[in-house]
CSV table of N, CA and C in Angstrom, one decimal:
chain,number,residue,atom,x,y,z
A,1,MET,N,1.0,-1.1,0.0
A,1,MET,CA,-0.6,0.0,0.3
A,1,MET,C,0.6,1.3,0.1
A,2,GLU,N,0.5,2.6,-1.1
A,2,GLU,CA,1.5,3.3,-0.9
A,2,GLU,C,0.3,4.9,-0.7
A,3,ILE,N,0.8,5.6,0.0
A,3,ILE,CA,0.1,6.2,0.3
A,3,ILE,C,0.6,7.6,-0.3
A,4,TRP,N,0.1,8.7,-1.5
A,4,TRP,CA,0.6,9.9,-1.9
A,4,TRP,C,-0.1,11.0,-0.9
A,5,ILE,N,1.2,12.1,-0.4
A,5,ILE,CA,0.4,12.9,0.0
A,5,ILE,C,1.7,14.2,0.4
A,6,ASN,N,1.0,14.9,0.8
A,6,ASN,CA,1.7,16.6,0.8
A,6,ASN,C,1.5,16.7,2.6
A,7,PRO,N,2.4,17.0,3.5
A,7,PRO,CA,2.4,16.9,4.5
A,7,PRO,C,2.3,18.3,5.0
A,8,ALA,N,1.7,19.0,4.3
A,8,ALA,CA,1.5,20.2,4.3
A,8,ALA,C,0.2,20.4,4.5
A,9,CYS,N,-0.9,19.2,3.9
A,9,CYS,CA,-2.1,19.1,4.0
A,9,CYS,C,-2.7,18.2,5.1
A,10,SER,N,-3.3,19.2,6.1
A,10,SER,CA,-4.2,18.4,7.2
A,10,SER,C,-5.7,17.0,6.5
A,11,LYS,N,-5.7,16.9,5.5
A,11,LYS,CA,-6.4,15.4,5.2
A,11,LYS,C,-5.2,14.4,5.5
A,12,CYS,N,-4.4,15.3,4.7
A,12,CYS,CA,-2.9,14.0,4.6
A,12,CYS,C,-2.6,13.3,5.4
A,13,ARG,N,-2.5,14.2,6.6
A,13,ARG,CA,-2.2,13.9,8.1
A,13,ARG,C,-2.6,13.1,8.3
A,14,SER,N,-4.7,13.3,8.8
A,14,SER,CA,-5.8,12.6,9.4
A,14,SER,C,-5.1,11.3,8.8
A,15,ALA,N,-5.2,10.9,7.3
A,15,ALA,CA,-5.1,9.7,6.8
A,15,ALA,C,-4.0,8.9,7.5
A,16,VAL,N,-2.5,9.5,7.3
A,16,VAL,CA,-1.5,8.8,8.0
A,16,VAL,C,-1.7,8.5,9.3
A,17,SER,N,-2.5,9.3,9.7
A,17,SER,CA,-3.0,8.7,11.5
A,17,SER,C,-3.8,7.4,11.3
A,18,VAL,N,-4.6,7.9,11.1
A,18,VAL,CA,-6.1,6.6,10.6
A,18,VAL,C,-4.7,5.2,10.2
A,19,LEU,N,-3.8,5.4,9.2
A,19,LEU,CA,-2.9,4.3,8.9
A,19,LEU,C,-2.3,3.3,9.8
A,20,ASP,N,-1.7,4.8,10.5
A,20,ASP,CA,-0.7,4.5,12.2
A,20,ASP,C,-1.4,3.4,13.3
A,21,ALA,N,-2.8,4.4,13.2
A,21,ALA,CA,-3.6,3.4,14.2
A,21,ALA,C,-4.3,2.6,14.2
A,22,GLU,N,-4.2,2.3,12.4
A,22,GLU,CA,-4.9,0.7,12.6
A,22,GLU,C,-3.7,-0.9,11.9
A,23,GLY,N,-3.0,-0.1,12.1
A,23,GLY,CA,-0.9,-1.0,12.2
A,23,GLY,C,-0.9,-0.9,10.8
A,24,ALA,N,-1.6,-0.3,10.1
A,24,ALA,CA,-1.1,-0.8,9.2
A,24,ALA,C,0.5,-0.7,8.0
A,25,GLU,N,0.5,-1.3,6.9
A,25,GLU,CA,1.5,-1.3,6.8
A,25,GLU,C,1.7,-0.3,5.0
A,26,TYR,N,2.5,0.5,5.1
A,26,TYR,CA,2.4,1.3,3.5
A,26,TYR,C,4.0,2.2,3.4
A,27,THR,N,4.0,2.9,2.4
A,27,THR,CA,5.1,3.6,2.4
A,27,THR,C,4.2,4.9,2.1
A,28,VAL,N,4.9,5.9,2.2
A,28,VAL,CA,4.7,7.4,1.9
A,28,VAL,C,5.3,8.1,0.7
A,29,ARG,N,4.8,8.3,-0.2
A,29,ARG,CA,5.5,9.1,-1.5
A,29,ARG,C,4.6,10.6,-1.6
A,30,ARG,N,5.8,11.7,-1.1
A,30,ARG,CA,5.5,13.0,-1.0
A,30,ARG,C,5.8,13.4,-2.3
A,31,TYR,N,4.3,13.3,-3.5
A,31,TYR,CA,4.0,13.9,-4.6
A,31,TYR,C,4.7,14.6,-4.9
A,32,LEU,N,4.5,16.0,-4.0
A,32,LEU,CA,5.6,17.2,-4.8
A,32,LEU,C,6.9,16.9,-4.9
A,33,GLU,N,7.3,16.3,-4.3
A,33,GLU,CA,9.0,16.0,-4.1
A,33,GLU,C,9.3,14.9,-5.1
A,34,ASP,N,8.6,14.2,-5.3
A,34,ASP,CA,8.6,12.6,-6.0
A,34,ASP,C,7.9,12.5,-7.1
A,35,VAL,N,7.9,13.2,-7.7
A,35,VAL,CA,6.8,13.5,-9.0
A,35,VAL,C,6.2,12.6,-9.7
A,36,PRO,N,5.0,11.8,-9.8
A,36,PRO,CA,4.8,10.9,-10.6
A,36,PRO,C,4.8,11.5,-11.9
A,37,SER,N,5.1,10.4,-12.8
A,37,SER,CA,5.0,10.6,-14.6
A,37,SER,C,4.1,10.5,-14.7
A,38,GLU,N,3.3,10.9,-16.4
A,38,GLU,CA,2.4,10.4,-16.9
A,38,GLU,C,1.8,8.9,-16.8
A,39,ASP,N,2.6,8.2,-16.9
A,39,ASP,CA,2.4,6.8,-16.9
A,39,ASP,C,2.2,6.5,-15.3
A,40,GLU,N,2.5,6.7,-14.7
A,40,GLU,CA,2.3,6.6,-12.9
A,40,GLU,C,0.5,7.1,-12.8
A,41,ILE,N,0.8,8.7,-13.3
A,41,ILE,CA,-1.0,8.8,-13.3
A,41,ILE,C,-2.1,8.1,-14.0
A,42,ARG,N,-1.6,8.0,-15.1
A,42,ARG,CA,-2.5,7.2,-15.4
A,42,ARG,C,-2.8,5.8,-15.0
A,43,ALA,N,-1.9,4.8,-14.5
A,43,ALA,CA,-2.1,3.6,-13.5
A,43,ALA,C,-3.0,3.9,-12.7
A,44,VAL,N,-2.7,5.6,-11.8
A,44,VAL,CA,-3.6,5.6,-10.3
A,44,VAL,C,-5.1,5.6,-11.1
A,45,LEU,N,-5.0,6.5,-12.5
A,45,LEU,CA,-6.6,6.8,-12.4
A,45,LEU,C,-7.2,5.4,-12.5
A,46,ASP,N,-6.6,4.2,-13.7
A,46,ASP,CA,-7.4,3.0,-13.7
A,46,ASP,C,-7.7,2.6,-12.1
A,47,ARG,N,-6.7,2.3,-11.5
A,47,ARG,CA,-7.3,1.7,-10.2
A,47,ARG,C,-8.2,2.9,-9.5
A,48,LEU,N,-8.6,3.6,-9.6
A,48,LEU,CA,-9.0,4.8,-9.2
A,48,LEU,C,-10.6,4.5,-10.2
A,49,GLY,N,-10.6,4.3,-10.8
A,49,GLY,CA,-11.9,4.4,-11.9
A,49,GLY,C,-12.3,6.0,-12.4
A,50,LEU,N,-11.4,6.8,-12.3
A,50,LEU,CA,-11.8,8.2,-12.6
A,50,LEU,C,-10.4,8.8,-13.8
A,51,GLU,N,-11.3,9.8,-14.2
A,51,GLU,CA,-10.7,10.7,-15.2
A,51,GLU,C,-9.5,11.6,-14.7
A,52,PRO,N,-8.4,12.2,-15.1
A,52,PRO,CA,-7.7,13.0,-14.5
A,52,PRO,C,-8.4,13.9,-13.9
A,53,TRP,N,-9.4,14.9,-14.9
A,53,TRP,CA,-10.1,15.9,-14.4
A,53,TRP,C,-10.6,15.7,-12.8
A,54,ASP,N,-11.3,14.8,-12.4
A,54,ASP,CA,-11.7,14.1,-11.1
A,54,ASP,C,-11.2,14.1,-10.1
A,55,ILE,N,-10.0,14.4,-10.7
A,55,ILE,CA,-8.6,14.3,-9.4
A,55,ILE,C,-7.9,15.7,-9.6
A,56,THR,N,-8.6,16.5,-10.5
A,56,THR,CA,-7.7,17.9,-10.1
A,56,THR,C,-8.0,18.8,-9.3
A,57,ARG,N,-7.2,19.3,-9.0
A,57,ARG,CA,-7.9,20.5,-7.9
A,57,ARG,C,-8.2,22.3,-8.2
A,58,THR,N,-9.0,22.3,-9.1
A,58,THR,CA,-9.0,23.1,-9.8
A,58,THR,C,-8.9,24.7,-8.9
A,59,GLN,N,-8.5,24.6,-8.1
A,59,GLN,CA,-8.9,26.1,-6.8
A,59,GLN,C,-7.6,26.6,-7.1
A,60,GLU,N,-6.5,25.2,-7.7
A,60,GLU,CA,-5.3,26.0,-7.1
A,60,GLU,C,-4.8,27.1,-8.4
A,61,ALA,N,-4.1,28.1,-8.3
A,61,ALA,CA,-3.6,29.2,-8.9
A,61,ALA,C,-3.1,28.5,-10.0
A,62,VAL,N,-2.3,27.6,-10.0
A,62,VAL,CA,-2.0,27.0,-11.1
A,62,VAL,C,-3.0,26.8,-12.4
A,63,ALA,N,-4.1,26.2,-11.5
A,63,ALA,CA,-5.1,25.9,-12.1
A,63,ALA,C,-5.6,27.0,-12.9
A,64,LYS,N,-5.4,28.5,-12.3
A,64,LYS,CA,-6.3,29.3,-13.2
A,64,LYS,C,-5.8,29.9,-13.8
A,65,GLU,N,-4.2,30.1,-13.6
A,65,GLU,CA,-3.2,30.1,-14.5
A,65,GLU,C,-3.8,29.6,-15.9
A,66,LEU,N,-3.4,27.9,-15.5
A,66,LEU,CA,-4.0,27.6,-17.2
A,66,LEU,C,-5.1,27.5,-17.4
A,67,GLY,N,-5.9,27.8,-17.2
A,67,GLY,CA,-7.6,27.9,-17.3
A,67,GLY,C,-8.1,26.9,-17.3
A,68,LEU,N,-7.7,25.8,-16.6
A,68,LEU,CA,-8.1,24.5,-16.4
A,68,LEU,C,-10.0,23.8,-16.5
A,69,LYS,N,-10.5,25.1,-15.7
A,69,LYS,CA,-12.0,25.1,-16.1
A,69,LYS,C,-12.5,24.9,-17.1
A,70,GLU,N,-12.2,26.2,-18.0
A,70,GLU,CA,-12.2,25.9,-19.8
A,70,GLU,C,-12.3,24.9,-20.6
A,71,TRP,N,-11.0,23.2,-19.8
A,71,TRP,CA,-10.9,22.5,-20.6
A,71,TRP,C,-11.5,21.4,-21.0
A,72,ALA,N,-11.6,21.3,-22.5
A,72,ALA,CA,-13.0,20.3,-22.3
A,72,ALA,C,-12.2,18.7,-21.5
A,73,ARG,N,-13.4,18.5,-21.1
A,73,ARG,CA,-13.4,17.1,-20.6
A,73,ARG,C,-13.7,15.4,-21.1
A,74,ASP,N,-13.4,15.7,-22.0
A,74,ASP,CA,-13.6,14.0,-23.1
A,74,ASP,C,-12.7,13.2,-22.9
A,75,HIS,N,-12.4,12.0,-23.7
A,75,HIS,CA,-11.0,11.4,-24.0
A,75,HIS,C,-10.1,11.8,-24.6
A,76,SER,N,-10.6,12.9,-26.2
A,76,SER,CA,-9.5,13.3,-26.7
A,76,SER,C,-8.8,14.2,-25.9
A,77,SER,N,-9.3,15.1,-24.7
A,77,SER,CA,-8.3,16.2,-23.7
A,77,SER,C,-7.7,15.7,-22.9
A,78,ARG,N,-8.1,13.9,-22.3
A,78,ARG,CA,-7.5,13.2,-21.7
A,78,ARG,C,-5.8,13.7,-21.4
A,79,ASP,N,-5.1,13.3,-22.3
A,79,ASP,CA,-3.3,13.4,-21.9
A,79,ASP,C,-3.3,14.9,-21.7
A,80,ARG,N,-3.5,16.0,-22.2
A,80,ARG,CA,-3.6,17.4,-22.0
A,80,ARG,C,-3.9,17.3,-20.5
A,81,TRP,N,-4.6,17.0,-20.0
A,81,TRP,CA,-4.7,16.9,-18.0
A,81,TRP,C,-3.7,15.9,-17.7
A,82,ILE,N,-3.5,14.7,-18.2
A,82,ILE,CA,-2.2,14.1,-17.4
A,82,ILE,C,-1.4,15.1,-17.7
A,83,THR,N,-1.1,15.3,-18.5
A,83,THR,CA,0.2,16.3,-18.8
A,83,THR,C,0.4,17.6,-17.9
A,84,ALA,N,-0.7,18.2,-17.5
A,84,ALA,CA,-0.4,19.0,-16.5
A,84,ALA,C,-0.3,18.7,-14.8
A,85,LEU,N,-1.0,17.5,-14.8
A,85,LEU,CA,-1.0,16.8,-13.1
A,85,LEU,C,0.6,16.9,-13.4
A,86,ALA,N,1.0,16.2,-14.2
A,86,ALA,CA,3.1,15.4,-13.9
A,86,ALA,C,3.2,16.9,-14.0
A,87,GLU,N,3.3,17.8,-14.7
A,87,GLU,CA,3.8,18.9,-14.3
A,87,GLU,C,3.4,19.7,-13.6
A,88,HIS,N,2.5,19.9,-12.6
A,88,HIS,CA,2.2,20.5,-11.8
A,88,HIS,C,2.0,19.8,-10.4
A,89,PRO,N,2.2,18.9,-10.3
A,89,PRO,CA,1.8,18.2,-9.1
A,89,PRO,C,1.3,18.6,-8.2
A,90,LYS,N,0.5,19.8,-7.8
A,90,LYS,CA,0.1,20.1,-6.7
A,90,LYS,C,-1.1,20.3,-7.3
A,91,LEU,N,-1.7,20.3,-8.4
A,91,LEU,CA,-3.0,19.5,-8.5
A,91,LEU,C,-3.4,19.0,-8.5
A,92,ILE,N,-2.9,17.7,-7.7
A,92,ILE,CA,-3.5,16.3,-8.2
A,92,ILE,C,-3.3,16.2,-6.3
A,93,GLN,N,-5.5,16.0,-6.3
A,93,GLN,CA,-6.3,15.9,-5.7
A,93,GLN,C,-5.5,14.6,-4.6
A,94,ARG,N,-5.2,15.0,-3.5
A,94,ARG,CA,-4.8,14.0,-2.0
A,94,ARG,C,-5.6,14.0,-0.6
A,95,PRO,N,-5.2,12.8,-0.1
A,95,PRO,CA,-4.3,11.8,-0.7
A,95,PRO,C,-4.7,10.7,-1.6
A,96,ILE,N,-4.0,10.2,-2.2
A,96,ILE,CA,-4.8,8.9,-2.5
A,96,ILE,C,-3.6,7.9,-2.1
A,97,ILE,N,-4.7,6.6,-2.1
A,97,ILE,CA,-4.0,5.9,-1.2
A,97,ILE,C,-4.2,4.9,-2.8
A,98,THR,N,-3.3,3.5,-2.7
A,98,THR,CA,-3.5,2.6,-3.6
A,98,THR,C,-3.0,1.4,-2.6
A,99,ALA,N,-4.3,1.1,-3.0
A,99,ALA,CA,-4.6,-0.6,-2.1
A,99,ALA,C,-4.1,-1.9,-2.4
A,100,ASP,N,-3.6,-2.7,-1.7
A,100,ASP,CA,-3.2,-4.0,-1.3
A,100,ASP,C,-3.5,-4.9,-3.0
A,101,ASP,N,-5.5,-4.6,-3.3
A,101,ASP,CA,-5.7,-5.2,-3.6
A,101,ASP,C,-6.1,-4.8,-5.4
A,102,GLY,N,-5.0,-3.5,-5.8
A,102,GLY,CA,-4.7,-3.3,-6.9
A,102,GLY,C,-5.3,-2.2,-6.9
A,103,SER,N,-6.4,-1.8,-6.3
A,103,SER,CA,-7.6,-0.5,-6.3
A,103,SER,C,-7.2,0.4,-5.7
A,104,ALA,N,-7.6,1.8,-5.7
A,104,ALA,CA,-6.8,3.2,-5.1
A,104,ALA,C,-8.0,3.7,-4.9
A,105,VAL,N,-8.2,4.7,-3.7
A,105,VAL,CA,-8.9,5.1,-2.9
A,105,VAL,C,-8.4,7.2,-3.4
A,106,VAL,N,-9.4,7.8,-2.9
A,106,VAL,CA,-8.8,9.4,-2.5
A,106,VAL,C,-9.2,9.6,-1.6
A,107,ALA,N,-8.3,9.1,-0.8
A,107,ALA,CA,-8.5,9.2,1.1
A,107,ALA,C,-8.8,10.7,1.5
A,108,ARG,N,-9.9,11.2,1.4
A,108,ARG,CA,-10.1,12.6,1.6
A,108,ARG,C,-10.6,12.0,3.3
A,109,THR,N,-11.6,11.2,4.1
A,109,THR,CA,-12.1,11.2,5.0
A,109,THR,C,-11.4,9.7,5.6
A,110,ASP,N,-11.8,9.9,7.1
A,110,ASP,CA,-10.9,8.5,7.7
A,110,ASP,C,-11.8,7.2,6.9
A,111,ASP,N,-12.7,8.0,6.6
A,111,ASP,CA,-14.1,6.5,5.9
A,111,ASP,C,-13.4,5.8,5.1
A,112,ALA,N,-12.9,6.6,3.9
A,112,ALA,CA,-12.1,6.2,2.8
A,112,ALA,C,-10.7,5.8,2.9
A,113,VAL,N,-10.1,6.1,4.6
A,113,VAL,CA,-8.8,5.4,4.6
A,113,VAL,C,-9.7,3.9,4.6
A,114,ARG,N,-9.7,4.0,6.0
A,114,ARG,CA,-10.2,2.5,6.0
A,114,ARG,C,-10.8,1.7,4.8
A,115,ASP,N,-11.9,2.6,3.8
A,115,ASP,CA,-12.0,0.7,3.0
A,115,ASP,C,-10.9,0.8,1.7
A,116,ALA,N,-9.6,1.2,1.9
A,116,ALA,CA,-8.5,1.3,1.3
A,116,ALA,C,-8.2,0.2,2.1
A,117,LEU,N,-7.9,0.3,3.2
A,117,LEU,CA,-7.6,-0.5,4.2
A,117,LEU,C,-7.7,-2.2,4.4
A,118,SER,N,-9.4,-2.4,4.1
A,118,SER,CA,-9.9,-3.4,3.8
A,118,SER,C,-10.1,-4.1,2.6
A,119,ARG,N,-9.7,-3.5,1.7
A,119,ARG,CA,-9.7,-4.1,0.6
A,119,ARG,C,-7.7,-4.9,0.5
A,120,LYS,N,-8.7,-6.6,0.2
A,120,LYS,CA,-7.5,-7.1,0.5
A,120,LYS,C,-6.9,-8.0,-0.9
């Protein structure tokens, strides 16, 4: 199990606290420093069952600079979104946990963290 976090994020710190309280074995990835590649982002999206715009933080300053709210949200625009996430990892919603069963969850609540833990 791996969790993508930004240590400055309260939801990330909360997710790590739940993992620790449950005695989970996991690896921390500080994704702002260890930036995921486009292929890694595609793989996580597949595991999440989501599209890149579903995990994009559109309120970030860089999102506004890029005009993301105006970008098309369709198959032909998917690669453009993934490139933006790889080039500007701050845009990636957090925390993301890749579960042991091959799935993943955006773990913004304690229940979502526990859901990831229950996936064997």
